[in-house]
Amino acid sequence: MIRINENYLNLKASYLFSEIARRVSSFQEKNPGKKVIKLGIGDVTRPLPGACISALHAAVDEMSAQGTFYGYGPEQGYAFLREAIAENDFRSRGADISADEIFISDGAKCDTANIQEIFARDIRVAIPDPVYPVYLDTNIMAGRAGDLSDGRYGNIVYLESTAGNGFVPELPREKVDLIYLCFPNNPTGATITRDRLSRWVDYARENRALILYDAAYEAFIRDDAIPRSIYEIPGAREVAIEFRSFSKTAGFTGLRCAFTVVPRDCAAYDTSGCAHLLHGLWNRRQTTKFNGVSYPVQRAAAAVYTEEGRAQVRSLIDYYLNNAGHILNKLKGFGYSCVGGDNSPYIWVDAKTDSWEFFDLLLEKAGVVCTPGAGFGRCGQGYVRISAFNDLERVVEAMERIGGTI
Ligand code: PLP
């Protein structure tokens, strides 16, 4: 008899986006003439930068000719891309990362999901609340989360992000082994200071723990005082893996390219306390289960680091940041407390009521779709996430409509 992995039965039904879709379509049925503005999703809306498109076309042409055709590439990614990343994203900012510590992939979602495979099942995992759901669900699938009681899994240490701590969790009181952090944060849009991040790095060093640092929204940081990489913090090379993505940086959500940094100094321990380098383990995992990102897509990603590409990416991010600034100013003007919206494409709004009630209010009265914070965890209750990923005209109209409503 074929049997299932029963950990999957322990997953909570993921009804957030399907419930949003259901409520939106029911609203549209009742109001066929009303145009709904979607500020709920975390997907980009602007086309790829021209430099990436040119590189993509050129690479496709190479693939069409006998002498320049590429078959399987290195599982870890082509050197041209790994070197461009190491130089531009890390070394130029004083972070000591080399090209061979960078693993190119087709998404930060799969990397943040897969990384837990290389750790023991009985480690203690700390996960933010509210959270990008992938971290929690993949640990549930792996059997690490324990039983669900009153909306929380017994073996997970929840790192609560609340107005009280500025949406940056405090260090856990109990000892944890694996720590997920995400800054600029999805869903709250909060950023972390160098000082607060240093405390996490120190904690990890003192406890032989590991930080999984999701920096998918790093490109939105414009304030130089905010760290863009965890490797800007001394000692982080020994205790942190960082995830980055071209998805939100350069509009690659449909093209797919990301990378994970596993420094050669990062270790985890076997039952006898003997250290094993994570670089080798992740390399083994990737070479076994992954066959690399396509050559044209890696060429498109490398174009992000050309002079032209850099300027285009900057203006792309500027566009969304301008949207975010508009949303933030308007909502504050309407009397709402918000976090995010600067150095981040997300605005986390204190709804002053139940998340879903506020969602319904915005939908019914203004025809604007947001994401109820309660869908991201218990601490998200009472908040909604508004996304700046849309056209400016839509954003302006959405704020006008909300202003006329609340
Ligand atoms: N990490 C965070 C925090 C995200 O919000 C997202 C996408 O929304 C991802 C990772 C996934 O990125 P990718 O498109 O590279 O899979």
Coordinates of N, CA, C and O in Angstrom, one line a residue, residues 137-250:
D137 N 5.6 26.4 6.1 CA 5.0 25.2 5.5 C 6.0 24.1 5.1 O 5.7 22.9 5.3
T138 N 7.2 24.6 4.7 CA 8.2 23.5 4.4 C 8.7 22.8 5.6 O 9.1 21.6 5.5
N139 N 8.7 23.5 6.7 CA 9.2 22.8 8.0 C 8.1 21.9 8.5 O 8.3 20.9 9.1
I140 N 6.8 22.3 8.2 CA 5.7 21.4 8.5 C 5.8 20.1 7.7 O 5.7 19.0 8.2
M141 N 6.1 20.3 6.4 CA 6.2 19.1 5.5 C 7.3 18.2 5.9 O 7.2 17.0 5.7
A142 N 8.3 18.8 6.5 CA 9.5 18.0 6.9 C 9.3 17.3 8.3 O 10.1 16.6 8.7
G143 N 8.2 17.7 8.9 CA 7.9 17.0 10.2 C 8.5 17.7 11.4 O 8.7 17.1 12.4
R144 N 8.9 19.0 11.2 CA 9.6 19.7 12.3 C 8.7 20.5 13.2 O 9.1 21.0 14.2
A145 N 7.4 20.7 12.7 CA 6.6 21.8 13.3 C 5.9 21.3 14.6 O 5.6 22.2 15.4
G146 N 5.6 20.0 14.7 CA 4.8 19.6 15.9 C 3.4 19.8 15.6 O 2.9 20.1 14.5
D147 N 2.6 19.5 16.7 CA 1.1 19.6 16.5 C 0.6 21.0 16.5 O 1.1 21.9 17.1
L148 N -0.5 21.1 15.8 CA -1.2 22.4 15.7 C -2.2 22.5 16.8 O -3.0 21.7 17.0
S149 N -2.0 23.6 17.6 CA -3.0 23.8 18.6 C -3.3 25.3 18.7 O -2.3 26.1 18.8
D150 N -4.5 25.7 18.7 CA -4.9 27.1 18.7 C -4.2 28.0 17.7 O -3.6 29.0 18.0
G151 N -4.0 27.4 16.5 CA -3.4 28.1 15.4 C -1.9 28.2 15.3 O -1.3 28.8 14.5
R152 N -1.3 27.5 16.3 CA 0.2 27.5 16.3 C 0.8 26.1 16.4 O 0.2 25.2 17.1
Y153 N 1.9 25.9 15.8 CA 2.6 24.6 15.9 C 3.5 24.5 17.1 O 4.3 25.4 17.3
G154 N 3.4 23.4 17.8 CA 4.0 23.2 19.1 C 5.5 23.3 19.1 O 6.1 23.8 20.1
N155 N 6.2 22.9 18.0 CA 7.7 22.9 18.1 C 8.3 24.1 17.4 O 9.5 24.2 17.4
I156 N 7.5 25.0 16.9 CA 8.0 26.2 16.3 C 8.1 27.3 17.3 O 7.2 27.5 18.1
V157 N 9.2 28.0 17.3 CA 9.3 29.2 18.1 C 8.9 30.4 17.2 O 9.6 30.6 16.2
Y158 N 7.9 31.1 17.6 CA 7.4 32.2 16.8 C 8.1 33.5 17.2 O 8.1 33.8 18.4
L159 N 8.6 34.2 16.2 CA 9.3 35.4 16.4 C 8.3 36.5 16.1 O 8.0 36.9 14.9
E160 N 7.7 37.1 17.1 CA 6.5 38.0 16.9 C 7.0 39.4 16.5 O 7.9 40.0 17.1
S161 N 6.4 39.9 15.4 CA 6.7 41.2 14.9 C 5.5 42.0 15.1 O 4.5 41.8 14.5
T162 N 5.6 43.0 16.1 CA 4.4 43.8 16.5 C 4.8 45.2 16.5 O 6.0 45.6 16.4
A163 N 3.8 46.1 16.7 CA 4.1 47.5 16.8 C 5.0 47.7 18.0 O 5.9 48.6 17.9
G164 N 4.9 46.9 19.0 CA 5.7 47.1 20.2 C 7.2 46.9 20.0 O 8.0 47.6 20.6
N165 N 7.6 46.1 19.1 CA 9.0 45.9 18.8 C 9.4 46.5 17.4 O 10.5 46.2 16.9
G166 N 8.6 47.4 16.9 CA 8.9 48.0 15.6 C 8.9 47.0 14.5 O 9.5 47.2 13.5
F167 N 8.2 45.9 14.6 CA 8.1 44.9 13.6 C 9.4 44.2 13.3 O 9.6 43.7 12.2
V168 N 10.3 44.3 14.3 CA 11.6 43.5 14.2 C 11.6 42.6 15.4 O 11.7 43.1 16.5
P169 N 11.6 41.3 15.3 CA 11.4 40.4 16.4 C 12.6 40.5 17.4 O 13.8 40.8 17.0
E170 N 12.3 40.3 18.7 CA 13.4 40.2 19.7 C 14.0 38.9 19.6 O 13.5 37.9 19.0
L171 N 15.2 38.8 20.2 CA 15.9 37.5 20.3 C 15.0 36.5 21.1 O 14.4 36.9 22.1
P172 N 15.0 35.2 20.7 CA 14.2 34.3 21.5 C 14.8 34.1 22.9 O 16.0 34.1 23.0
R173 N 13.9 33.8 23.8 CA 14.3 33.6 25.2 C 14.9 32.2 25.3 O 15.8 31.9 26.0
E174 N 14.3 31.2 24.5 CA 14.8 29.9 24.5 C 15.9 29.7 23.4 O 15.9 30.5 22.5
K175 N 16.6 28.6 23.5 CA 17.6 28.3 22.5 C 17.0 27.8 21.2 O 16.2 26.9 21.2
V176 N 17.4 28.4 20.1 CA 16.9 27.9 18.8 C 18.1 27.6 17.9 O 19.2 28.1 18.1
D177 N 17.9 26.8 16.9 CA 19.0 26.3 16.0 C 18.9 27.0 14.6 O 20.0 27.3 14.1
L178 N 17.7 27.1 14.1 CA 17.6 27.7 12.8 C 16.6 28.9 12.8 O 15.5 28.7 13.4
I179 N 17.1 30.0 12.3 CA 16.3 31.2 12.4 C 16.0 31.8 11.0 O 17.0 32.1 10.3
Y180 N 14.8 32.0 10.7 CA 14.4 32.7 9.5 C 14.2 34.1 9.7 O 13.4 34.5 10.6
L181 N 14.9 35.0 8.9 CA 14.6 36.4 9.0 C 14.4 36.9 7.6 O 15.1 36.4 6.6
C182 N 13.6 38.0 7.4 CA 13.4 38.5 6.1 C 13.3 40.0 6.2 O 12.4 40.6 6.8
F183 N 14.3 40.7 5.5 CA 14.3 42.2 5.6 C 14.8 42.7 4.2 O 15.8 42.2 3.8
P184 N 14.2 43.7 3.7 CA 12.9 44.3 4.0 C 11.8 43.2 4.0 O 11.8 42.4 3.2
N185 N 10.9 43.3 5.0 CA 10.1 42.2 5.3 C 8.9 42.1 4.3 O 8.2 43.1 4.0
N186 N 8.6 40.9 4.0 CA 7.2 40.5 3.5 C 6.6 39.8 4.6 O 7.1 38.8 5.0
P187 N 5.4 40.2 5.1 CA 4.5 41.2 4.6 C 4.6 42.6 5.2 O 4.0 43.5 4.6
T188 N 5.4 42.9 6.2 CA 5.2 44.1 6.9 C 5.9 45.3 6.2 O 5.6 46.5 6.6
G189 N 6.9 45.1 5.4 CA 7.7 46.2 4.8 C 8.7 46.7 5.8 O 9.5 47.7 5.4
A190 N 8.8 46.2 7.0 CA 9.8 46.7 7.9 C 11.2 46.4 7.5 O 11.5 45.4 6.8
T191 N 12.2 47.3 7.9 CA 13.6 47.0 7.7 C 14.3 46.8 9.0 O 13.7 47.1 10.1
I192 N 15.5 46.3 9.0 CA 16.2 46.1 10.2 C 17.5 47.0 10.3 O 18.1 47.1 9.2
T193 N 17.8 47.5 11.4 CA 19.0 48.3 11.5 C 20.2 47.4 11.7 O 20.1 46.2 12.0
R194 N 21.4 48.0 11.4 CA 22.6 47.3 11.5 C 22.8 46.7 13.0 O 23.2 45.6 13.2
D195 N 22.4 47.6 13.9 CA 22.5 47.2 15.3 C 21.7 46.0 15.7 O 22.1 45.0 16.3
R196 N 20.4 46.0 15.3 CA 19.5 44.9 15.6 C 19.9 43.6 14.9 O 19.9 42.5 15.4
L197 N 20.4 43.8 13.6 CA 20.9 42.6 12.9 C 22.1 42.0 13.5 O 22.3 40.8 13.6
S198 N 23.0 42.9 14.0 CA 24.2 42.4 14.7 C 23.8 41.6 15.9 O 24.5 40.6 16.2
R199 N 22.8 42.0 16.6 CA 22.4 41.2 17.8 C 22.0 39.7 17.4 O 22.2 38.8 18.1
W200 N 21.3 39.6 16.2 CA 21.0 38.3 15.7 C 22.2 37.5 15.3 O 22.3 36.3 15.6
V201 N 23.1 38.1 14.7 CA 24.4 37.4 14.3 C 25.1 37.0 15.5 O 25.6 35.8 15.6
D202 N 25.2 37.8 16.5 CA 25.9 37.5 17.8 C 25.1 36.3 18.5 O 25.8 35.4 18.9
Y203 N 23.8 36.4 18.5 CA 23.0 35.3 19.0 C 23.4 33.9 18.3 O 23.6 32.9 19.0
A204 N 23.4 34.0 17.0 CA 23.7 32.8 16.2 C 25.1 32.2 16.5 O 25.3 31.0 16.7
R205 N 26.0 33.2 16.7 CA 27.4 32.7 16.9 C 27.5 32.1 18.3 O 28.2 31.1 18.5
E206 N 26.8 32.7 19.3 CA 26.9 32.2 20.7 C 26.2 30.9 20.8 O 26.6 30.1 21.6
N207 N 25.2 30.6 20.0 CA 24.4 29.4 20.2 C 24.6 28.4 19.1 O 23.9 27.4 19.0
R208 N 25.7 28.6 18.3 CA 25.9 27.7 17.1 C 24.6 27.5 16.3 O 24.3 26.3 15.9
A209 N 23.9 28.5 16.1 CA 22.7 28.5 15.3 C 23.0 29.0 13.9 O 24.1 29.5 13.6
L210 N 22.0 29.0 13.1 CA 22.2 29.5 11.7 C 21.0 30.4 11.3 O 19.8 30.1 11.6
I211 N 21.3 31.5 10.7 CA 20.3 32.4 10.2 C 20.1 32.2 8.7 O 21.0 32.2 7.9
L212 N 18.8 32.1 8.3 CA 18.4 32.0 6.9 C 17.9 33.4 6.6 O 16.8 33.8 7.1
Y213 N 18.6 34.2 5.9 CA 18.3 35.6 5.7 C 17.7 35.9 4.3 O 18.5 35.8 3.3
D214 N 16.4 36.2 4.2 CA 15.8 36.4 3.0 C 15.8 37.8 2.6 O 15.1 38.7 3.2
A215 N 16.6 38.2 1.6 CA 16.8 39.6 1.2 C 16.2 39.8 -0.2 O 16.7 40.6 -1.0
A216 N 15.1 39.2 -0.4 CA 14.4 39.3 -1.8 C 14.1 40.7 -2.2 O 14.0 41.0 -3.3
Y217 N 13.9 41.6 -1.1 CA 13.5 43.0 -1.4 C 14.6 44.0 -1.2 O 14.4 45.2 -1.0
E218 N 15.8 43.5 -1.1 CA 17.0 44.3 -0.9 C 17.1 45.5 -1.8 O 17.5 46.6 -1.3
A219 N 16.7 45.4 -3.0 CA 16.9 46.4 -4.0 C 16.1 47.7 -3.7 O 16.3 48.8 -4.2
F220 N 15.1 47.5 -2.8 CA 14.2 48.6 -2.4 C 14.9 49.5 -1.3 O 14.3 50.5 -1.0
I221 N 16.0 49.1 -0.8 CA 16.6 49.8 0.3 C 17.3 51.0 -0.3 O 18.2 50.9 -1.2
R222 N 17.0 52.2 0.1 CA 17.6 53.4 -0.4 C 18.4 54.2 0.7 O 19.1 55.1 0.5
D223 N 18.1 53.8 2.0 CA 18.7 54.4 3.1 C 20.0 53.7 3.4 O 20.0 52.5 3.7
D224 N 21.2 54.4 3.2 CA 22.5 53.8 3.4 C 22.7 53.2 4.7 O 23.6 52.4 4.9
A225 N 22.0 53.7 5.7 CA 22.2 53.2 7.1 C 21.6 51.8 7.3 O 22.0 51.1 8.2
I226 N 20.8 51.4 6.4 CA 20.1 50.0 6.5 C 21.0 49.0 5.8 O 21.4 49.2 4.6
P227 N 21.3 47.9 6.4 CA 22.2 46.9 5.8 C 21.4 46.2 4.6 O 20.2 45.9 4.7
R228 N 22.1 46.1 3.5 CA 21.4 45.4 2.3 C 21.7 43.9 2.3 O 21.0 43.2 1.7
S229 N 22.8 43.6 3.0 CA 23.1 42.2 3.1 C 23.5 41.9 4.5 O 24.1 42.7 5.2
I230 N 23.2 40.6 5.0 CA 23.6 40.3 6.3 C 25.1 40.2 6.4 O 25.7 40.4 7.5
Y231 N 25.8 40.0 5.3 CA 27.3 39.9 5.3 C 28.0 41.3 5.6 O 29.2 41.3 5.7
E232 N 27.2 42.3 5.6 CA 27.7 43.6 6.1 C 28.0 43.6 7.6 O 28.7 44.5 8.1
I233 N 27.4 42.6 8.3 CA 27.6 42.5 9.7 C 28.8 41.6 10.0 O 28.9 40.4 9.5
P234 N 29.8 42.0 10.8 CA 30.9 41.2 11.1 C 30.5 39.9 11.7 O 29.6 39.8 12.6
G235 N 31.2 38.8 11.2 CA 30.9 37.5 11.8 C 29.8 36.7 11.1 O 29.6 35.5 11.3
A236 N 29.0 37.4 10.2 CA 27.8 36.8 9.6 C 28.2 35.6 8.7 O 27.5 34.7 8.5
R237 N 29.4 35.7 8.1 CA 29.9 34.7 7.2 C 29.8 33.3 7.8 O 29.7 32.3 7.2
E238 N 30.0 33.3 9.1 CA 30.0 32.0 9.8 C 28.6 31.4 10.2 O 28.5 30.3 10.5
V239 N 27.6 32.3 10.2 CA 26.3 31.9 10.7 C 25.1 32.3 9.8 O 24.0 32.2 10.3
A240 N 25.3 32.7 8.6 CA 24.2 33.1 7.8 C 24.2 32.6 6.3 O 25.3 32.7 5.7
I241 N 23.1 32.2 5.9 CA 22.9 32.0 4.4 C 21.9 33.1 4.0 O 21.0 33.4 4.7
E242 N 22.2 33.6 2.8 CA 21.4 34.7 2.3 C 20.7 34.4 1.0 O 21.4 33.8 0.1
F243 N 19.4 34.7 0.9 CA 18.7 34.5 -0.3 C 18.4 35.8 -1.0 O 17.9 36.7 -0.4
R244 N 18.6 35.8 -2.3 CA 18.3 37.0 -3.1 C 17.5 36.5 -4.4 O 17.6 35.4 -4.8
S245 N 16.9 37.5 -5.0 CA 16.1 37.2 -6.2 C 16.1 38.3 -7.2 O 16.2 39.5 -6.8
F246 N 16.1 38.0 -8.5 CA 15.9 39.0 -9.5 C 14.4 39.3 -9.7 O 14.1 40.2 -10.5
S247 N 13.5 38.6 -9.0 CA 12.1 38.8 -9.2 C 11.6 40.2 -9.0 O 11.0 40.8 -9.9
K248 N 11.9 40.7 -7.8 CA 11.4 42.0 -7.5 C 12.4 43.1 -7.8 O 12.1 44.3 -8.1
T249 N 13.7 42.7 -7.9 CA 14.8 43.6 -8.3 C 14.6 44.1 -9.7 O 14.7 45.3 -10.0
A250 N 14.4 43.1 -10.6 CA 14.5 43.5 -12.0 C 13.2 42.9 -12.8 O 13.3 42.8 -14.0

